mmCIF file of C-alpha atoms in Angstrom:
data_model
loop_
_atom_site.group_PDB
_atom_site.id
_atom_site.type_symbol
_atom_site.label_atom_id
_atom_site.label_comp_id
_atom_site.label_asym_id
_atom_site.label_seq_id
_atom_site.Cartn_x
_atom_site.Cartn_y
_atom_site.Cartn_z
ATOM 1 C CA MET A 7 0.078 63.889 -150.311
ATOM 2 C CA ALA A 8 -2.783 63.311 -152.506
ATOM 3 C CA ASN A 9 -4.827 61.582 -149.686
ATOM 4 C CA MET A 10 -4.738 64.473 -147.476
ATOM 5 C CA ALA A 11 -7.629 66.325 -146.660
ATOM 6 C CA PRO A 12 -7.763 69.768 -147.626
ATOM 7 C CA ASP A 13 -7.869 72.443 -144.424
ATOM 8 C CA LEU A 14 -10.976 74.220 -145.165
ATOM 9 C CA ARG A 15 -10.997 75.757 -141.694
ATOM 10 C CA PRO A 16 -11.266 79.745 -141.712
ATOM 11 C CA GLY A 17 -8.086 81.334 -141.135
ATOM 12 C CA PRO A 18 -7.536 84.004 -138.467
ATOM 13 C CA HIS A 19 -8.400 87.024 -141.413
ATOM 14 C CA SER A 20 -11.421 85.169 -142.395
ATOM 15 C CA PRO A 21 -14.801 86.526 -141.824
ATOM 16 C CA PRO A 22 -16.746 84.315 -139.069
ATOM 17 C CA THR A 23 -19.329 82.005 -140.339
ATOM 18 C CA ASP A 24 -22.437 83.374 -138.186
ATOM 19 C CA GLU A 25 -23.386 85.182 -135.396
ATOM 20 C CA LEU A 26 -22.273 82.965 -132.608
ATOM 21 C CA HIS A 27 -18.462 82.666 -134.158
ATOM 22 C CA SER A 28 -18.419 86.192 -134.278
ATOM 23 C CA ALA A 29 -19.308 86.294 -130.495
ATOM 24 C CA GLU A 30 -16.839 83.860 -130.158
ATOM 25 C CA ASP A 31 -14.059 86.332 -132.316
ATOM 26 C CA THR A 32 -15.287 89.514 -130.662
ATOM 27 C CA LEU A 33 -14.814 88.309 -127.195
ATOM 28 C CA GLY A 34 -10.986 87.433 -128.002
ATOM 29 C CA VAL A 35 -10.337 91.170 -129.326
ATOM 30 C CA LEU A 36 -11.961 92.633 -126.166
ATOM 31 C CA GLN A 37 -10.237 90.145 -123.712
ATOM 32 C CA ARG A 38 -7.130 91.142 -125.386
ATOM 33 C CA VAL A 39 -8.045 94.822 -124.558
ATOM 34 C CA LEU A 40 -9.367 94.454 -121.097
ATOM 35 C CA HIS A 41 -6.245 92.177 -120.075
ATOM 36 C CA PRO A 42 -4.073 95.130 -119.195
ATOM 37 C CA ILE A 43 -6.624 97.351 -117.371
ATOM 38 C CA ALA A 44 -5.928 97.917 -113.596
ATOM 39 C CA ALA A 45 -7.825 99.131 -110.789
ATOM 40 C CA ASP A 46 -6.336 102.696 -111.235
ATOM 41 C CA ASP A 47 -7.817 102.797 -114.634
ATOM 42 C CA LEU A 48 -11.382 102.062 -113.359
ATOM 43 C CA SER A 49 -12.171 105.781 -112.971
ATOM 44 C CA ARG A 50 -11.259 106.946 -116.321
ATOM 45 C CA PRO A 51 -13.965 108.286 -118.894
ATOM 46 C CA THR A 52 -14.909 106.403 -121.671
ATOM 47 C CA PRO A 53 -16.384 107.204 -125.147
ATOM 48 C CA CYS A 54 -19.662 106.442 -123.542
ATOM 49 C CA ALA A 55 -20.218 109.861 -122.321
ATOM 50 C CA GLU A 56 -22.132 108.479 -119.055
ATOM 51 C CA PHE A 57 -19.976 105.878 -118.257
ATOM 52 C CA ASP A 58 -16.414 105.682 -117.044
ATOM 53 C CA VAL A 59 -14.560 102.178 -117.178
ATOM 54 C CA ALA A 60 -16.106 100.681 -114.164
ATOM 55 C CA GLN A 61 -19.761 101.802 -115.112
ATOM 56 C CA LEU A 62 -19.036 100.745 -118.368
ATOM 57 C CA THR A 63 -17.883 97.244 -117.365
ATOM 58 C CA ASP A 64 -21.422 97.342 -115.282
ATOM 59 C CA HIS A 65 -23.568 97.776 -118.088
ATOM 60 C CA LEU A 66 -21.480 95.229 -120.380
ATOM 61 C CA LEU A 67 -21.925 92.898 -117.629
ATOM 62 C CA LYS A 68 -25.796 93.416 -117.645
ATOM 63 C CA SER A 69 -25.917 93.111 -121.415
ATOM 64 C CA ILE A 70 -24.169 89.624 -121.189
ATOM 65 C CA THR A 71 -26.124 88.295 -118.211
ATOM 66 C CA ALA A 72 -29.416 89.513 -120.238
ATOM 67 C CA LEU A 73 -28.768 88.084 -123.669
ATOM 68 C CA GLY A 74 -27.138 85.027 -122.057
ATOM 69 C CA GLY A 75 -30.306 84.550 -119.994
ATOM 70 C CA MET A 76 -32.352 84.617 -123.469
ATOM 71 C CA VAL A 77 -30.714 81.078 -123.603
ATOM 72 C CA GLY A 78 -30.557 79.737 -119.871
ATOM 73 C CA ALA A 79 -27.361 80.927 -119.606
ATOM 74 C CA GLN A 80 -26.572 80.699 -115.654
ATOM 75 C CA ILE A 81 -23.984 83.420 -114.803
ATOM 76 C CA PRO A 82 -21.798 83.202 -111.722
ATOM 77 C CA GLU A 83 -22.336 85.827 -109.081
ATOM 78 C CA ARG A 84 -19.903 88.682 -110.001
ATOM 79 C CA ASP A 85 -16.993 89.497 -107.656
ATOM 80 C CA ALA A 86 -16.286 93.246 -107.980
ATOM 81 C CA GLY A 87 -12.719 92.642 -106.563
ATOM 82 C CA ASP A 88 -11.706 90.500 -109.568
ATOM 83 C CA SER A 89 -9.845 92.166 -112.855
ATOM 84 C CA VAL A 90 -12.283 93.709 -115.428
ATOM 85 C CA GLU A 91 -10.878 90.922 -117.928
ATOM 86 C CA ALA A 92 -11.899 88.176 -115.091
ATOM 87 C CA GLN A 93 -15.267 89.727 -114.565
ATOM 88 C CA VAL A 94 -16.187 89.894 -118.343
ATOM 89 C CA VAL A 95 -14.804 86.735 -119.118
ATOM 90 C CA THR A 96 -16.717 84.843 -115.993
ATOM 91 C CA ALA A 97 -20.186 86.355 -117.466
ATOM 92 C CA ALA A 98 -19.300 86.058 -121.071
ATOM 93 C CA ARG A 99 -17.879 82.315 -121.219
ATOM 94 C CA PRO A 100 -20.923 80.649 -119.618
ATOM 95 C CA ALA A 101 -23.390 83.281 -121.823
ATOM 96 C CA LEU A 102 -21.704 82.137 -125.104
ATOM 97 C CA ASP A 103 -21.855 78.030 -124.307
ATOM 98 C CA ALA A 104 -25.401 78.615 -123.398
ATOM 99 C CA TRP A 105 -25.655 79.917 -126.755
ATOM 100 C CA HIS A 106 -23.661 77.075 -128.275
ATOM 101 C CA ARG A 107 -26.186 74.555 -126.879
ATOM 102 C CA HIS A 108 -29.167 76.649 -128.300
ATOM 103 C CA GLY A 109 -28.391 77.326 -131.757
ATOM 104 C CA LEU A 110 -29.359 80.107 -134.076
ATOM 105 C CA ASP A 111 -32.363 78.751 -135.206
ATOM 106 C CA GLY A 112 -36.167 79.619 -133.789
ATOM 107 C CA SER A 113 -36.508 82.538 -131.444
ATOM 108 C CA VAL A 114 -35.486 83.474 -128.009
ATOM 109 C CA PRO A 115 -37.543 85.380 -125.240
ATOM 110 C CA PHE A 116 -37.325 89.148 -125.351
ATOM 111 C CA GLY A 117 -39.455 91.327 -123.193
ATOM 112 C CA LYS A 118 -42.862 90.282 -123.508
ATOM 113 C CA GLY A 119 -42.466 88.873 -126.928
ATOM 114 C CA GLU A 120 -39.404 86.898 -128.665
ATOM 115 C CA MET A 121 -36.984 87.742 -130.863
ATOM 116 C CA PRO A 122 -34.903 85.898 -133.415
ATOM 117 C CA ALA A 123 -32.158 83.836 -132.016
ATOM 118 C CA LYS A 124 -29.694 85.137 -134.602
ATOM 119 C CA GLY A 125 -30.548 88.947 -134.008
ATOM 120 C CA ALA A 126 -30.085 88.433 -130.211
ATOM 121 C CA CYS A 127 -26.579 86.351 -130.453
ATOM 122 C CA ALA A 128 -25.738 89.510 -133.127
ATOM 123 C CA VAL A 129 -26.174 91.873 -130.242
ATOM 124 C CA LEU A 130 -23.314 90.016 -128.419
ATOM 125 C CA SER A 131 -20.517 90.661 -131.355
ATOM 126 C CA ILE A 132 -21.682 94.519 -131.200
ATOM 127 C CA GLU A 133 -21.354 94.737 -127.287
ATOM 128 C CA PHE A 134 -18.112 92.840 -127.664
ATOM 129 C CA LEU A 135 -16.606 94.927 -130.223
ATOM 130 C CA VAL A 136 -17.881 98.682 -129.827
ATOM 131 C CA HIS A 137 -17.177 98.403 -126.007
ATOM 132 C CA ALA A 138 -13.740 97.043 -126.999
ATOM 133 C CA TRP A 139 -13.143 100.278 -128.452
ATOM 134 C CA ASP A 140 -14.384 101.987 -125.832
ATOM 135 C CA TYR A 141 -12.026 100.520 -123.411
ATOM 136 C CA ALA A 142 -9.497 101.010 -125.446
ATOM 137 C CA THR A 143 -10.053 104.309 -126.039
ATOM 138 C CA ALA A 144 -10.305 105.053 -122.487
ATOM 139 C CA VAL A 145 -7.044 103.651 -121.663
ATOM 140 C CA GLY A 146 -4.938 104.356 -124.732
ATOM 141 C CA HIS A 147 -4.256 101.291 -126.127
ATOM 142 C CA GLU A 148 -4.620 100.000 -129.572
ATOM 143 C CA ILE A 149 -7.337 97.705 -130.552
ATOM 144 C CA ASN A 150 -6.301 94.862 -133.000
ATOM 145 C CA ALA A 151 -9.618 93.820 -134.586
ATOM 146 C CA PRO A 152 -9.229 91.688 -138.127
ATOM 147 C CA VAL A 153 -10.556 93.830 -140.632
ATOM 148 C CA PRO A 154 -12.944 90.702 -142.106
ATOM 149 C CA LEU A 155 -14.428 90.319 -138.315
ATOM 150 C CA SER A 156 -15.038 94.199 -138.417
ATOM 151 C CA GLU A 157 -16.517 94.025 -141.528
ATOM 152 C CA TYR A 158 -18.995 91.212 -140.400
ATOM 153 C CA VAL A 159 -19.955 93.121 -137.149
ATOM 154 C CA LEU A 160 -20.563 96.465 -139.129
ATOM 155 C CA GLY A 161 -22.928 94.256 -141.381
ATOM 156 C CA LEU A 162 -24.492 93.058 -138.086
ATOM 157 C CA ALA A 163 -25.097 96.348 -136.599
ATOM 158 C CA ARG A 164 -26.661 97.755 -139.814
ATOM 159 C CA GLN A 165 -29.266 95.291 -139.128
ATOM 160 C CA VAL A 166 -29.699 95.555 -135.615
ATOM 161 C CA ILE A 167 -29.052 99.279 -134.479
ATOM 162 C CA ARG A 168 -32.425 100.560 -135.849
ATOM 163 C CA PRO A 169 -33.620 104.190 -135.145
ATOM 164 C CA GLU A 170 -35.990 103.472 -132.743
ATOM 165 C CA PHE A 171 -33.031 102.113 -130.541
ATOM 166 C CA ARG A 172 -31.159 105.362 -130.547
ATOM 167 C CA GLY A 173 -30.483 107.600 -128.087
ATOM 168 C CA GLY A 174 -31.230 104.629 -125.497
ATOM 169 C CA ALA A 175 -29.095 101.499 -125.344
ATOM 170 C CA GLY A 176 -25.593 103.174 -125.908
ATOM 171 C CA PHE A 177 -26.392 103.791 -129.135
ATOM 172 C CA ALA A 178 -26.200 107.833 -130.387
ATOM 173 C CA ASP A 179 -26.864 109.118 -133.899
ATOM 174 C CA PRO A 180 -24.741 107.788 -136.379
ATOM 175 C CA VAL A 181 -21.193 110.011 -136.575
ATOM 176 C CA ASP A 182 -20.485 111.082 -140.266
ATOM 177 C CA VAL A 183 -16.754 109.494 -141.346
ATOM 178 C CA PRO A 184 -14.850 109.711 -144.543
ATOM 179 C CA GLU A 185 -16.032 107.227 -147.222
ATOM 180 C CA ASP A 186 -12.638 105.196 -146.638
ATOM 181 C CA ALA A 187 -12.860 104.976 -143.073
ATOM 182 C CA GLY A 188 -12.107 101.604 -141.792
ATOM 183 C CA ALA A 189 -14.456 99.056 -141.155
ATOM 184 C CA LEU A 190 -14.192 99.483 -137.139
ATOM 185 C CA GLU A 191 -14.032 103.014 -137.545
ATOM 186 C CA GLN A 192 -17.351 102.734 -139.672
ATOM 187 C CA LEU A 193 -18.649 100.494 -136.716
ATOM 188 C CA VAL A 194 -17.626 102.920 -134.146
ATOM 189 C CA ALA A 195 -19.157 105.890 -136.252
ATOM 190 C CA PHE A 196 -22.159 103.641 -136.825
ATOM 191 C CA SER A 197 -22.899 103.366 -133.314
ATOM 192 C CA GLY A 198 -22.877 107.271 -132.519
ATOM 193 C CA ARG A 199 -19.030 107.501 -131.442
ATOM 194 C CA ASN A 200 -16.475 109.569 -132.819
ATOM 195 C CA PRO A 201 -13.955 107.443 -133.718
ATOM 196 C CA ALA A 202 -11.378 110.249 -134.017
ATOM 197 C CA ARG A 203 -11.263 110.633 -130.303
#
């Protein structure tokens, strides 16, 4: 026993070690939310006022494609006949694989300039977790996001969602929540959604 190496891998309730691990973990949360969504759920309204489930899926796929494209991801052509889960995972997996190959150092192309790779990768976690909540709320399902993960993504959101991004890109003004609100509620409220819905 004395010669055994200690198991230093993070457990399921440890915070992510970086933006890329966070993106992987939040994709897992999103995938569990998407799994039961069926074709008859596509017209359900979501907390994003302008999107039903089908339109939210279009938005999320465009975001994944853009964020993956920053690091050269080759996203397969979308099959609109697939389930929402299959469509999202089919885009997200190659995007995350490309991020693993690129890593978090340096910058990536953004518009006519560049942005830090860490900041761009952080957007994936925010997209995955906030939209997981949107989907879960739309179809009346629970979302199971570990508290350390939600806290980590809330920290990313506070760095990434600057005032000039509000009103566009899916972020409205923050909604007030009680001081003792959970991290996921705080994240949802910070992104401009009402967690009491």
